[in-house]
Tab-separated table of C-alpha atoms in Angstrom:
chain	number	residue	atom	x	y	z
F	1	UNK	CA	257.220	38.104	-37.625
F	2	UNK	CA	256.552	41.070	-39.883
F	3	UNK	CA	255.969	40.904	-43.638
F	4	UNK	CA	259.544	42.117	-44.055
F	5	UNK	CA	260.856	39.275	-41.858
F	6	UNK	CA	258.868	36.762	-43.913
F	7	UNK	CA	260.261	38.200	-47.163
F	8	UNK	CA	263.848	37.888	-45.880
F	9	UNK	CA	263.228	34.367	-44.597
F	10	UNK	CA	261.662	33.311	-47.875
F	11	UNK	CA	264.566	34.733	-49.896
F	12	UNK	CA	266.984	32.740	-47.721
F	13	UNK	CA	264.857	29.597	-48.227
F	14	UNK	CA	264.954	30.021	-52.016
F	15	UNK	CA	268.731	30.575	-51.905
F	16	UNK	CA	269.034	27.344	-49.908
F	17	UNK	CA	267.064	25.440	-52.559
F	18	UNK	CA	269.175	26.895	-55.362
F	19	UNK	CA	272.341	25.925	-53.450
F	20	UNK	CA	270.952	22.351	-53.010
F	21	UNK	CA	271.750	22.804	-49.327
F	22	UNK	CA	269.335	20.126	-48.145
F	23	UNK	CA	271.033	20.002	-44.746
F	24	UNK	CA	270.033	23.658	-44.267
F	25	UNK	CA	266.327	23.023	-44.951
F	26	UNK	CA	265.420	22.606	-41.283
F	27	UNK	CA	266.061	26.302	-40.685
F	28	UNK	CA	263.113	27.061	-42.995
F	29	UNK	CA	260.834	24.018	-43.004
F	30	UNK	CA	258.823	22.892	-39.989
F	31	UNK	CA	259.390	19.249	-38.926
F	32	UNK	CA	255.663	18.594	-39.394
F	33	UNK	CA	255.228	20.459	-42.696
F	34	UNK	CA	252.194	19.486	-44.793
F	35	UNK	CA	252.276	19.838	-48.594
F	36	UNK	CA	249.177	19.918	-50.808
F	37	UNK	CA	250.694	17.127	-52.928
F	38	UNK	CA	250.258	14.893	-49.880
F	39	UNK	CA	253.775	14.919	-48.405
F	40	UNK	CA	253.911	15.164	-44.616
F	41	UNK	CA	256.988	15.926	-42.563
F	42	UNK	CA	260.333	17.430	-43.437
F	43	UNK	CA	261.875	14.119	-44.568
F	44	UNK	CA	259.167	13.667	-47.229
F	45	UNK	CA	259.498	17.356	-48.165
F	46	UNK	CA	263.258	17.010	-48.645
F	47	UNK	CA	262.772	13.782	-50.629
F	48	UNK	CA	260.327	15.630	-52.939
F	49	UNK	CA	262.921	18.359	-53.577
F	50	UNK	CA	265.685	15.815	-54.152
F	51	UNK	CA	263.493	13.980	-56.679
F	52	UNK	CA	262.702	17.283	-58.418
F	53	UNK	CA	266.401	18.059	-58.767
F	54	UNK	CA	267.216	14.505	-59.896
F	55	UNK	CA	264.659	14.962	-62.714
F	56	UNK	CA	265.706	18.572	-63.395
F	57	UNK	CA	269.435	18.998	-62.707
F	58	UNK	CA	269.324	22.653	-63.860
F	59	UNK	CA	266.253	23.493	-61.723
F	60	UNK	CA	266.458	27.059	-60.453
F	61	UNK	CA	263.801	28.765	-58.325
F	62	UNK	CA	263.179	32.381	-59.361
F	63	UNK	CA	260.649	34.490	-57.473
F	64	UNK	CA	258.594	36.464	-59.993
F	65	UNK	CA	256.089	37.845	-57.490
F	66	UNK	CA	255.980	37.783	-53.722
F	67	UNK	CA	253.055	38.642	-51.436
F	68	UNK	CA	253.755	38.546	-47.703
F	69	UNK	CA	251.174	38.957	-44.966
F	70	UNK	CA	251.942	37.093	-41.734
F	71	UNK	CA	251.557	34.188	-41.307
F	72	UNK	CA	251.375	33.639	-45.094
F	73	UNK	CA	253.638	34.111	-48.096
F	74	UNK	CA	252.316	33.711	-51.640
F	75	UNK	CA	254.675	33.529	-54.586
F	76	UNK	CA	254.685	33.180	-58.316
F	77	UNK	CA	257.778	31.161	-59.195
F	78	UNK	CA	259.296	31.194	-62.681
F	79	UNK	CA	261.130	28.159	-64.026
F	80	UNK	CA	263.155	27.782	-67.223
F	81	UNK	CA	264.865	24.405	-67.347
F	82	UNK	CA	265.403	21.066	-69.105
F	83	UNK	CA	263.664	18.240	-67.251
F	84	UNK	CA	265.010	14.815	-68.169
F	85	UNK	CA	262.647	11.942	-68.901
F	86	UNK	CA	259.065	12.531	-67.761
F	87	UNK	CA	258.031	15.602	-65.835
F	88	UNK	CA	254.470	16.072	-64.528
F	89	UNK	CA	253.626	12.972	-66.535
F	90	UNK	CA	254.799	14.606	-69.765
F	91	UNK	CA	257.646	13.252	-71.954
F	92	UNK	CA	259.860	16.347	-71.762
F	93	UNK	CA	263.078	14.342	-72.306
F	94	UNK	CA	265.537	17.189	-71.930
F	95	UNK	CA	263.659	19.854	-73.907
F	96	UNK	CA	263.858	23.368	-72.522
F	97	UNK	CA	260.538	24.466	-71.025
F	98	UNK	CA	259.405	27.568	-69.157
F	99	UNK	CA	256.548	27.385	-66.689
F	100	UNK	CA	255.280	28.891	-63.460
F	101	UNK	CA	254.098	27.800	-60.037
F	102	UNK	CA	251.581	29.653	-57.853
F	103	UNK	CA	252.269	28.686	-54.269
F	104	UNK	CA	251.048	29.784	-50.854
F	105	UNK	CA	252.893	28.998	-47.609
F	106	UNK	CA	251.730	29.222	-44.008
F	107	UNK	CA	254.524	29.860	-41.533
F	108	UNK	CA	254.428	28.645	-37.938
F	109	UNK	CA	257.177	29.042	-35.352
F	110	UNK	CA	259.273	30.816	-37.990
F	111	UNK	CA	259.164	27.968	-40.492
F	112	UNK	CA	257.111	26.733	-43.437
F	113	UNK	CA	254.334	24.624	-41.922
F	114	UNK	CA	251.904	24.246	-44.827
F	115	UNK	CA	252.234	24.562	-48.609
F	116	UNK	CA	249.551	24.826	-51.299
F	117	UNK	CA	251.200	24.559	-54.701
F	118	UNK	CA	249.907	24.521	-58.271
F	119	UNK	CA	252.219	24.152	-61.285
F	120	UNK	CA	251.259	25.241	-64.798
F	121	UNK	CA	251.434	21.786	-66.380
F	122	UNK	CA	249.407	23.019	-69.380
F	123	UNK	CA	252.196	25.466	-70.275
F	124	UNK	CA	254.640	22.551	-70.433
F	125	UNK	CA	252.201	20.490	-72.531
F	126	UNK	CA	251.732	23.416	-74.954
F	127	UNK	CA	255.488	23.824	-75.392
F	128	UNK	CA	255.916	20.113	-76.115
F	129	UNK	CA	253.113	20.269	-78.690
F	130	UNK	CA	254.563	23.353	-80.420
J	1	UNK	CA	245.253	51.259	-50.010
J	2	UNK	CA	246.086	49.184	-46.954
J	3	UNK	CA	246.016	45.394	-46.737
J	4	UNK	CA	242.708	45.763	-44.889
J	5	UNK	CA	241.259	47.903	-47.717
J	6	UNK	CA	242.359	45.274	-50.260
J	7	UNK	CA	240.742	42.498	-48.218
J	8	UNK	CA	237.437	44.390	-48.082
J	9	UNK	CA	237.584	45.219	-51.783
J	10	UNK	CA	238.356	41.608	-52.678
J	11	UNK	CA	235.476	40.311	-50.546
J	12	UNK	CA	233.119	42.713	-52.363
J	13	UNK	CA	234.503	41.531	-55.731
J	14	UNK	CA	233.859	37.877	-54.824
J	15	UNK	CA	230.323	38.745	-53.670
J	16	UNK	CA	229.753	40.450	-57.020
J	17	UNK	CA	230.859	37.310	-58.883
J	18	UNK	CA	228.623	35.100	-56.757
J	19	UNK	CA	225.700	37.473	-57.409
J	20	UNK	CA	226.430	37.311	-61.191
J	21	UNK	CA	226.357	41.125	-61.077
J	22	UNK	CA	228.392	41.591	-64.268
J	23	UNK	CA	227.315	45.217	-64.507
J	24	UNK	CA	229.042	45.824	-61.177
J	25	UNK	CA	232.392	44.410	-62.310
J	26	UNK	CA	233.809	47.779	-63.325
J	27	UNK	CA	233.977	48.821	-59.676
J	28	UNK	CA	236.581	46.093	-59.147
J	29	UNK	CA	238.216	45.380	-62.504
J	30	UNK	CA	240.472	47.840	-64.322
J	31	UNK	CA	239.413	48.643	-67.923
J	32	UNK	CA	242.824	47.424	-69.127
J	33	UNK	CA	243.027	44.303	-66.967
J	34	UNK	CA	245.437	41.591	-68.179
J	35	UNK	CA	244.786	37.925	-67.342
J	36	UNK	CA	247.434	35.177	-67.501
J	37	UNK	CA	245.082	33.141	-69.712
J	38	UNK	CA	245.585	35.833	-72.367
J	39	UNK	CA	242.445	37.937	-71.916
J	40	UNK	CA	242.980	41.690	-72.141
J	41	UNK	CA	240.501	44.335	-71.129
J	42	UNK	CA	237.397	44.236	-68.970
J	43	UNK	CA	235.093	43.123	-71.823
J	44	UNK	CA	237.185	39.972	-72.377
J	45	UNK	CA	237.394	39.447	-68.614
J	46	UNK	CA	233.616	39.651	-68.265
J	47	UNK	CA	233.150	37.322	-71.253
J	48	UNK	CA	235.464	34.790	-69.572
J	49	UNK	CA	233.369	34.898	-66.382
J	50	UNK	CA	230.122	34.614	-68.329
J	51	UNK	CA	231.481	31.565	-70.176
J	52	UNK	CA	232.572	30.015	-66.857
J	53	UNK	CA	229.074	30.442	-65.437
J	54	UNK	CA	227.423	29.159	-68.636
J	55	UNK	CA	229.509	25.958	-68.263
J	56	UNK	CA	229.067	25.824	-64.476
J	57	UNK	CA	225.652	27.242	-63.511
J	58	UNK	CA	226.258	26.430	-59.818
J	59	UNK	CA	229.735	28.030	-59.787
J	60	UNK	CA	230.441	29.628	-56.419
J	61	UNK	CA	233.676	31.381	-55.472
J	62	UNK	CA	234.787	30.580	-51.911
J	63	UNK	CA	237.939	32.152	-50.511
J	64	UNK	CA	239.873	29.487	-48.621
J	65	UNK	CA	242.981	31.587	-47.979
J	66	UNK	CA	243.717	35.248	-48.540
J	67	UNK	CA	247.089	37.005	-48.464
J	68	UNK	CA	247.030	40.786	-48.919
J	69	UNK	CA	250.055	43.010	-49.280
J	70	UNK	CA	249.501	46.140	-51.371
J	71	UNK	CA	249.393	46.216	-54.330
J	72	UNK	CA	248.843	42.440	-54.427
J	73	UNK	CA	246.237	39.967	-53.223
J	74	UNK	CA	246.842	36.224	-53.391
J	75	UNK	CA	244.025	33.769	-52.813
J	76	UNK	CA	243.332	30.074	-52.681
J	77	UNK	CA	239.817	29.619	-54.022
J	78	UNK	CA	237.767	26.497	-53.299
J	79	UNK	CA	235.199	25.235	-55.792
J	80	UNK	CA	232.635	22.468	-55.413
J	81	UNK	CA	230.319	22.338	-58.422
J	82	UNK	CA	228.874	20.421	-61.352
J	83	UNK	CA	230.333	21.641	-64.655
J	84	UNK	CA	228.217	20.672	-67.657
J	85	UNK	CA	229.835	19.234	-70.774
J	86	UNK	CA	233.601	19.738	-70.958
J	87	UNK	CA	235.510	21.723	-68.343
J	88	UNK	CA	239.256	22.390	-68.662
J	89	UNK	CA	239.147	19.969	-71.578
J	90	UNK	CA	237.779	17.185	-69.374
J	91	UNK	CA	234.404	15.453	-69.947
J	92	UNK	CA	232.876	16.329	-66.578
J	93	UNK	CA	229.304	16.229	-67.932
J	94	UNK	CA	227.521	17.315	-64.781
J	95	UNK	CA	229.506	15.280	-62.249
J	96	UNK	CA	230.229	16.992	-58.959
J	97	UNK	CA	233.888	17.944	-58.628
J	98	UNK	CA	235.883	19.845	-56.019
J	99	UNK	CA	239.038	21.702	-56.989
J	100	UNK	CA	241.087	24.764	-56.132
J	101	UNK	CA	242.595	27.790	-57.817
J	102	UNK	CA	245.747	29.620	-56.710
J	103	UNK	CA	245.500	33.177	-57.987
J	104	UNK	CA	247.467	36.389	-57.539
J	105	UNK	CA	246.065	39.838	-58.400
J	106	UNK	CA	247.846	43.152	-58.819
J	107	UNK	CA	245.678	46.161	-58.027
J	108	UNK	CA	246.144	49.547	-59.690
J	109	UNK	CA	243.985	52.618	-59.172
J	110	UNK	CA	241.844	50.612	-56.737
J	111	UNK	CA	240.999	47.879	-59.234
J	112	UNK	CA	242.268	44.496	-60.421
J	113	UNK	CA	244.816	45.255	-63.136
J	114	UNK	CA	246.603	41.936	-63.564
J	115	UNK	CA	245.713	38.329	-62.722
J	116	UNK	CA	247.901	35.219	-62.584
J	117	UNK	CA	245.685	32.168	-62.152
J	118	UNK	CA	246.334	28.437	-61.954
J	119	UNK	CA	243.535	25.882	-61.546
J	120	UNK	CA	244.053	22.359	-60.225
J	121	UNK	CA	242.975	20.526	-63.369
J	122	UNK	CA	244.659	17.324	-62.133
J	123	UNK	CA	242.283	17.205	-59.163
J	124	UNK	CA	239.336	17.241	-61.567
J	125	UNK	CA	240.952	14.534	-63.729
J	126	UNK	CA	241.559	12.354	-60.651
J	127	UNK	CA	237.931	12.684	-59.549
J	128	UNK	CA	236.680	11.707	-63.012
J	129	UNK	CA	238.991	8.673	-63.034
J	130	UNK	CA	237.880	7.542	-59.551
């Protein structure tokens, strides 16, 4: 796959997340995907996303920056949402917060096979303290 | 610049950091660089690096993953070091900790012009709690 193919595939993956089309995930996520948070396999990956959306009903993935070089895609994702209850261990309780995620994906066989994600928890903490 | 040029330039930048060659930074860092932590300009950028090394004398930058697509480079950096005193607001006090950084750079005029960095502070916290 070329960088352009990866960009198109990634855009379709993000659209699938924003549509909550969990049944469509297997077009983009490898059955044996490994996530830096410790999740292994597509069922655990899907469960992670479903939990995220349960906590953040208005969660929307917006790609601020995209860097594609096969077999990797790196992205800066921008979020602006109202997590209910606790989020990242912080008592957000429905307040509106904006934060980012820096994430790198390795693709294999045309699907996401490995994910290294870091979320800017400090930005959320600062907004709660403000 | 091609992706290959960016990879070579980035490797030389990392070597410069590991050599503590602050005088050589201007070959790699744009005078008007902007960092997501709020630093603006190469003097503030250099001061940030000098502070990092003052806190972590054995700081070594190791590139675990590199994704290059002009004008961007994304990297996963691996650290394994002994920060003195407080680091990221945590009382590390010389304990050995391993953690990662996910960082994206935008290059302009052959130099780093913008940086979006996130460090895995939670990994450090977990190691201190263990």
